[in-house]
Amino acid sequence: HVFNSAVERVKNQVSPKQFQMFELYVLRDWPVSKVAQTLAVSTGQVYLAKHRISSLLKKERARLESQG
């Protein structure tokens, strides 16, 4: 439940394209090459989105857990 809340909050903090890269690569477990090809971006952009959003999620989860 905390994870889903964190995802929703972070989703509103990043661009839709960045979140789409993260969702396909991390949440749906697509290969990075398929994500890059499907969204017409570089693999570097996919890795960067994953890193950035993972970091935001970690912070948001910690914040939500400290409130609970």
PDB file of N, CA and C in Angstrom:
ATOM      1  N   HIS A   1       0.827  -1.202   0.000  1.00  0.00           N
ATOM      2  CA  HIS A   1       0.000   0.000   0.000  1.00  0.00           C
ATOM      3  C   HIS A   1       0.869   1.263   0.000  1.00  0.00           C
ATOM      4  N   VAL A   2       1.907   1.265   0.825  1.00  0.00           N
ATOM      5  CA  VAL A   2       2.807   2.424   0.883  1.00  0.00           C
ATOM      6  C   VAL A   2       3.496   2.613  -0.465  1.00  0.00           C
ATOM      7  N   PHE A   3       3.917   1.503  -1.078  1.00  0.00           N
ATOM      8  CA  PHE A   3       4.594   1.592  -2.367  1.00  0.00           C
ATOM      9  C   PHE A   3       3.686   2.219  -3.422  1.00  0.00           C
ATOM     10  N   ASN A   4       2.431   1.777  -3.484  1.00  0.00           N
ATOM     11  CA  ASN A   4       1.493   2.323  -4.471  1.00  0.00           C
ATOM     12  C   ASN A   4       1.245   3.815  -4.249  1.00  0.00           C
ATOM     13  N   SER A   5       1.139   4.224  -3.002  1.00  0.00           N
ATOM     14  CA  SER A   5       0.964   5.650  -2.697  1.00  0.00           C
ATOM     15  C   SER A   5       2.187   6.442  -3.124  1.00  0.00           C
ATOM     16  N   ALA A   6       3.357   5.893  -2.854  1.00  0.00           N
ATOM     17  CA  ALA A   6       4.609   6.557  -3.242  1.00  0.00           C
ATOM     18  C   ALA A   6       4.693   6.694  -4.757  1.00  0.00           C
ATOM     19  N   VAL A   7       4.323   5.636  -5.473  1.00  0.00           N
ATOM     20  CA  VAL A   7       4.361   5.680  -6.942  1.00  0.00           C
ATOM     21  C   VAL A   7       3.437   6.774  -7.462  1.00  0.00           C
ATOM     22  N   GLU A   8       2.239   6.860  -6.927  1.00  0.00           N
ATOM     23  CA  GLU A   8       1.292   7.884  -7.381  1.00  0.00           C
ATOM     24  C   GLU A   8       1.817   9.295  -7.115  1.00  0.00           C
ATOM     25  N   ARG A   9       2.429   9.503  -5.964  1.00  0.00           N
ATOM     26  CA  ARG A   9       2.957  10.831  -5.641  1.00  0.00           C
ATOM     27  C   ARG A   9       4.138  11.192  -6.540  1.00  0.00           C
ATOM     28  N   VAL A  10       5.020  10.232  -6.760  1.00  0.00           N
ATOM     29  CA  VAL A  10       6.201  10.479  -7.604  1.00  0.00           C
ATOM     30  C   VAL A  10       5.777  10.693  -9.060  1.00  0.00           C
ATOM     31  N   LYS A  11       4.765   9.974  -9.484  1.00  0.00           N
ATOM     32  CA  LYS A  11       4.264  10.106 -10.863  1.00  0.00           C
ATOM     33  C   LYS A  11       3.916  11.557 -11.180  1.00  0.00           C
ATOM     34  N   ASN A  12       3.419  12.275 -10.191  1.00  0.00           N
ATOM     35  CA  ASN A  12       3.054  13.677 -10.384  1.00  0.00           C
ATOM     36  C   ASN A  12       4.243  14.632 -10.324  1.00  0.00           C
ATOM     37  N   GLN A  13       5.415  14.116  -9.950  1.00  0.00           N
ATOM     38  CA  GLN A  13       6.608  14.963  -9.819  1.00  0.00           C
ATOM     39  C   GLN A  13       7.523  14.899 -11.043  1.00  0.00           C
ATOM     40  N   VAL A  14       7.270  13.962 -11.939  1.00  0.00           N
ATOM     41  CA  VAL A  14       8.144  13.795 -13.104  1.00  0.00           C
ATOM     42  C   VAL A  14       7.321  13.913 -14.383  1.00  0.00           C
ATOM     43  N   SER A  15       8.006  14.029 -15.500  1.00  0.00           N
ATOM     44  CA  SER A  15       7.291  14.142 -16.772  1.00  0.00           C
ATOM     45  C   SER A  15       6.626  12.807 -17.115  1.00  0.00           C
ATOM     46  N   PRO A  16       5.530  12.864 -17.848  1.00  0.00           N
ATOM     47  CA  PRO A  16       4.854  11.622 -18.236  1.00  0.00           C
ATOM     48  C   PRO A  16       5.767  10.669 -19.003  1.00  0.00           C
ATOM     49  N   LYS A  17       6.628  11.210 -19.850  1.00  0.00           N
ATOM     50  CA  LYS A  17       7.539  10.358 -20.633  1.00  0.00           C
ATOM     51  C   LYS A  17       8.533   9.642 -19.715  1.00  0.00           C
ATOM     52  N   GLN A  18       9.076  10.360 -18.731  1.00  0.00           N
ATOM     53  CA  GLN A  18      10.009   9.733 -17.794  1.00  0.00           C
ATOM     54  C   GLN A  18       9.316   8.635 -17.009  1.00  0.00           C
ATOM     55  N   PHE A  19       8.098   8.908 -16.558  1.00  0.00           N
ATOM     56  CA  PHE A  19       7.389   7.893 -15.786  1.00  0.00           C
ATOM     57  C   PHE A  19       7.055   6.692 -16.657  1.00  0.00           C
ATOM     58  N   GLN A  20       6.721   6.947 -17.912  1.00  0.00           N
ATOM     59  CA  GLN A  20       6.413   5.840 -18.830  1.00  0.00           C
ATOM     60  C   GLN A  20       7.639   4.950 -19.022  1.00  0.00           C
ATOM     61  N   MET A  21       8.831   5.542 -19.149  1.00  0.00           N
ATOM     62  CA  MET A  21      10.060   4.760 -19.264  1.00  0.00           C
ATOM     63  C   MET A  21      10.254   3.901 -18.018  1.00  0.00           C
ATOM     64  N   PHE A  22      10.069   4.504 -16.851  1.00  0.00           N
ATOM     65  CA  PHE A  22      10.220   3.796 -15.581  1.00  0.00           C
ATOM     66  C   PHE A  22       9.202   2.665 -15.471  1.00  0.00           C
ATOM     67  N   GLU A  23       7.960   2.966 -15.809  1.00  0.00           N
ATOM     68  CA  GLU A  23       6.897   1.963 -15.691  1.00  0.00           C
ATOM     69  C   GLU A  23       7.174   0.742 -16.565  1.00  0.00           C
ATOM     70  N   LEU A  24       7.541   0.977 -17.813  1.00  0.00           N
ATOM     71  CA  LEU A  24       7.791  -0.145 -18.711  1.00  0.00           C
ATOM     72  C   LEU A  24       9.025  -0.935 -18.302  1.00  0.00           C
ATOM     73  N   TYR A  25      10.089  -0.241 -17.947  1.00  0.00           N
ATOM     74  CA  TYR A  25      11.354  -0.905 -17.623  1.00  0.00           C
ATOM     75  C   TYR A  25      11.334  -1.576 -16.254  1.00  0.00           C
ATOM     76  N   VAL A  26      10.853  -0.882 -15.243  1.00  0.00           N
ATOM     77  CA  VAL A  26      10.925  -1.387 -13.872  1.00  0.00           C
ATOM     78  C   VAL A  26       9.660  -2.144 -13.468  1.00  0.00           C
ATOM     79  N   LEU A  27       8.510  -1.512 -13.633  1.00  0.00           N
ATOM     80  CA  LEU A  27       7.270  -2.115 -13.142  1.00  0.00           C
ATOM     81  C   LEU A  27       6.760  -3.245 -14.038  1.00  0.00           C
ATOM     82  N   ARG A  28       6.980  -3.119 -15.349  1.00  0.00           N
ATOM     83  CA  ARG A  28       6.505  -4.166 -16.272  1.00  0.00           C
ATOM     84  C   ARG A  28       7.620  -5.089 -16.739  1.00  0.00           C
ATOM     85  N   ASP A  29       8.850  -4.798 -16.321  1.00  0.00           N
ATOM     86  CA  ASP A  29      10.006  -5.666 -16.584  1.00  0.00           C
ATOM     87  C   ASP A  29      10.315  -5.870 -18.073  1.00  0.00           C
ATOM     88  N   TRP A  30      10.146  -4.799 -18.854  1.00  0.00           N
ATOM     89  CA  TRP A  30      10.530  -4.857 -20.262  1.00  0.00           C
ATOM     90  C   TRP A  30      12.046  -4.726 -20.358  1.00  0.00           C
ATOM     91  N   PRO A  31      12.665  -5.325 -21.373  1.00  0.00           N
ATOM     92  CA  PRO A  31      14.106  -5.099 -21.605  1.00  0.00           C
ATOM     93  C   PRO A  31      14.346  -3.628 -21.962  1.00  0.00           C
ATOM     94  N   VAL A  32      15.481  -3.099 -21.525  1.00  0.00           N
ATOM     95  CA  VAL A  32      15.760  -1.677 -21.761  1.00  0.00           C
ATOM     96  C   VAL A  32      15.744  -1.347 -23.253  1.00  0.00           C
ATOM     97  N   SER A  33      16.226  -2.262 -24.087  1.00  0.00           N
ATOM     98  CA  SER A  33      16.249  -1.998 -25.530  1.00  0.00           C
ATOM     99  C   SER A  33      14.833  -1.880 -26.104  1.00  0.00           C
ATOM    100  N   LYS A  34      13.904  -2.681 -25.588  1.00  0.00           N
ATOM    101  CA  LYS A  34      12.511  -2.610 -26.056  1.00  0.00           C
ATOM    102  C   LYS A  34      11.862  -1.303 -25.624  1.00  0.00           C
ATOM    103  N   VAL A  35      12.124  -0.868 -24.398  1.00  0.00           N
ATOM    104  CA  VAL A  35      11.581   0.407 -23.910  1.00  0.00           C
ATOM    105  C   VAL A  35      12.109   1.545 -24.775  1.00  0.00           C
ATOM    106  N   ALA A  36      13.417   1.550 -24.997  1.00  0.00           N
ATOM    107  CA  ALA A  36      14.039   2.617 -25.785  1.00  0.00           C
ATOM    108  C   ALA A  36      13.471   2.660 -27.202  1.00  0.00           C
ATOM    109  N   GLN A  37      13.357   1.500 -27.813  1.00  0.00           N
ATOM    110  CA  GLN A  37      12.842   1.435 -29.184  1.00  0.00           C
ATOM    111  C   GLN A  37      11.374   1.848 -29.237  1.00  0.00           C
ATOM    112  N   THR A  38      10.567   1.365 -28.314  1.00  0.00           N
ATOM    113  CA  THR A  38       9.140   1.663 -28.301  1.00  0.00           C
ATOM    114  C   THR A  38       8.865   3.151 -28.107  1.00  0.00           C
ATOM    115  N   LEU A  39       9.645   3.788 -27.217  1.00  0.00           N
ATOM    116  CA  LEU A  39       9.409   5.197 -26.899  1.00  0.00           C
ATOM    117  C   LEU A  39      10.308   6.155 -27.686  1.00  0.00           C
ATOM    118  N   ALA A  40      11.135   5.600 -28.570  1.00  0.00           N
ATOM    119  CA  ALA A  40      12.048   6.403 -29.406  1.00  0.00           C
ATOM    120  C   ALA A  40      12.969   7.277 -28.551  1.00  0.00           C
ATOM    121  N   VAL A  41      13.602   6.642 -27.555  1.00  0.00           N
ATOM    122  CA  VAL A  41      14.581   7.317 -26.702  1.00  0.00           C
ATOM    123  C   VAL A  41      15.834   6.454 -26.646  1.00  0.00           C
ATOM    124  N   SER A  42      16.908   6.988 -26.087  1.00  0.00           N
ATOM    125  CA  SER A  42      18.133   6.201 -25.953  1.00  0.00           C
ATOM    126  C   SER A  42      18.059   5.325 -24.704  1.00  0.00           C
ATOM    127  N   THR A  43      18.872   4.293 -24.690  1.00  0.00           N
ATOM    128  CA  THR A  43      18.913   3.439 -23.493  1.00  0.00           C
ATOM    129  C   THR A  43      19.402   4.245 -22.297  1.00  0.00           C
ATOM    130  N   GLY A  44      20.276   5.203 -22.539  1.00  0.00           N
ATOM    131  CA  GLY A  44      20.759   6.074 -21.462  1.00  0.00           C
ATOM    132  C   GLY A  44      19.628   6.846 -20.804  1.00  0.00           C
ATOM    133  N   GLN A  45      18.687   7.303 -21.610  1.00  0.00           N
ATOM    134  CA  GLN A  45      17.544   8.039 -21.061  1.00  0.00           C
ATOM    135  C   GLN A  45      16.679   7.121 -20.186  1.00  0.00           C
ATOM    136  N   VAL A  46      16.554   5.866 -20.587  1.00  0.00           N
ATOM    137  CA  VAL A  46      15.770   4.907 -19.806  1.00  0.00           C
ATOM    138  C   VAL A  46      16.455   4.668 -18.459  1.00  0.00           C
ATOM    139  N   TYR A  47      17.773   4.447 -18.492  1.00  0.00           N
ATOM    140  CA  TYR A  47      18.522   4.229 -17.247  1.00  0.00           C
ATOM    141  C   TYR A  47      18.456   5.456 -16.339  1.00  0.00           C
ATOM    142  N   LEU A  48      18.538   6.640 -16.939  1.00  0.00           N
ATOM    143  CA  LEU A  48      18.479   7.877 -16.160  1.00  0.00           C
ATOM    144  C   LEU A  48      17.112   8.039 -15.497  1.00  0.00           C
ATOM    145  N   ALA A  49      16.051   7.758 -16.232  1.00  0.00           N
ATOM    146  CA  ALA A  49      14.700   7.842 -15.667  1.00  0.00           C
ATOM    147  C   ALA A  49      14.549   6.843 -14.525  1.00  0.00           C
ATOM    148  N   LYS A  50      15.064   5.628 -14.713  1.00  0.00           N
ATOM    149  CA  LYS A  50      14.990   4.613 -13.662  1.00  0.00           C
ATOM    150  C   LYS A  50      15.707   5.095 -12.408  1.00  0.00           C
ATOM    151  N   HIS A  51      16.905   5.609 -12.582  1.00  0.00           N
ATOM    152  CA  HIS A  51      17.696   6.064 -11.447  1.00  0.00           C
ATOM    153  C   HIS A  51      17.003   7.219 -10.722  1.00  0.00           C
ATOM    154  N   ARG A  52      16.551   8.188 -11.477  1.00  0.00           N
ATOM    155  CA  ARG A  52      15.928   9.375 -10.889  1.00  0.00           C
ATOM    156  C   ARG A  52      14.636   9.017 -10.147  1.00  0.00           C
ATOM    157  N   ILE A  53      13.791   8.239 -10.785  1.00  0.00           N
ATOM    158  CA  ILE A  53      12.498   7.908 -10.185  1.00  0.00           C
ATOM    159  C   ILE A  53      12.665   6.935  -9.021  1.00  0.00           C
ATOM    160  N   SER A  54      13.602   6.004  -9.127  1.00  0.00           N
ATOM    161  CA  SER A  54      13.874   5.086  -8.008  1.00  0.00           C
ATOM    162  C   SER A  54      14.299   5.871  -6.774  1.00  0.00           C
ATOM    163  N   SER A  55      15.134   6.871  -6.984  1.00  0.00           N
ATOM    164  CA  SER A  55      15.594   7.709  -5.878  1.00  0.00           C
ATOM    165  C   SER A  55      14.427   8.479  -5.248  1.00  0.00           C
ATOM    166  N   LEU A  56      13.582   9.054  -6.096  1.00  0.00           N
ATOM    167  CA  LEU A  56      12.407   9.776  -5.588  1.00  0.00           C
ATOM    168  C   LEU A  56      11.465   8.832  -4.838  1.00  0.00           C
ATOM    169  N   LEU A  57      11.292   7.627  -5.356  1.00  0.00           N
ATOM    170  CA  LEU A  57      10.423   6.643  -4.700  1.00  0.00           C
ATOM    171  C   LEU A  57      10.947   6.254  -3.330  1.00  0.00           C
ATOM    172  N   LYS A  58      12.248   6.068  -3.248  1.00  0.00           N
ATOM    173  CA  LYS A  58      12.862   5.693  -1.970  1.00  0.00           C
ATOM    174  C   LYS A  58      12.599   6.775  -0.915  1.00  0.00           C
ATOM    175  N   LYS A  59      12.780   8.024  -1.308  1.00  0.00           N
ATOM    176  CA  LYS A  59      12.549   9.137  -0.387  1.00  0.00           C
ATOM    177  C   LYS A  59      11.077   9.239   0.002  1.00  0.00           C
ATOM    178  N   GLU A  60      10.202   9.068  -0.983  1.00  0.00           N
ATOM    179  CA  GLU A  60       8.771   9.181  -0.729  1.00  0.00           C
ATOM    180  C   GLU A  60       8.276   8.049   0.165  1.00  0.00           C
ATOM    181  N   ARG A  61       8.775   6.836  -0.048  1.00  0.00           N
ATOM    182  CA  ARG A  61       8.393   5.699   0.804  1.00  0.00           C
ATOM    183  C   ARG A  61       8.823   5.956   2.239  1.00  0.00           C
ATOM    184  N   ALA A  62      10.032   6.435   2.398  1.00  0.00           N
ATOM    185  CA  ALA A  62      10.539   6.717   3.756  1.00  0.00           C
ATOM    186  C   ALA A  62       9.675   7.780   4.426  1.00  0.00           C
ATOM    187  N   ARG A  63       9.293   8.801   3.674  1.00  0.00           N
ATOM    188  CA  ARG A  63       8.461   9.865   4.218  1.00  0.00           C
ATOM    189  C   ARG A  63       7.098   9.319   4.643  1.00  0.00           C
ATOM    190  N   LEU A  64       6.492   8.523   3.782  1.00  0.00           N
ATOM    191  CA  LEU A  64       5.176   7.964   4.091  1.00  0.00           C
ATOM    192  C   LEU A  64       5.240   7.003   5.280  1.00  0.00           C
ATOM    193  N   GLU A  65       6.291   6.192   5.343  1.00  0.00           N
ATOM    194  CA  GLU A  65       6.424   5.241   6.452  1.00  0.00           C
ATOM    195  C   GLU A  65       6.660   5.956   7.788  1.00  0.00           C
ATOM    196  N   SER A  66       7.359   7.083   7.742  1.00  0.00           N
ATOM    197  CA  SER A  66       7.613   7.829   8.975  1.00  0.00           C
ATOM    198  C   SER A  66       6.332   8.506   9.482  1.00  0.00           C
ATOM    199  N   GLN A  67       5.398   8.766   8.580  1.00  0.00           N
ATOM    200  CA  GLN A  67       4.127   9.362   8.980  1.00  0.00           C
ATOM    201  C   GLN A  67       3.181   8.320   9.578  1.00  0.00           C
ATOM    202  N   GLY A  68       3.318   7.067   9.098  1.00  0.00           N
ATOM    203  CA  GLY A  68       2.405   6.017   9.523  1.00  0.00           C
ATOM    204  C   GLY A  68       2.666   5.560  10.904  1.00  0.00           C
TER     205      GLY A  68
END
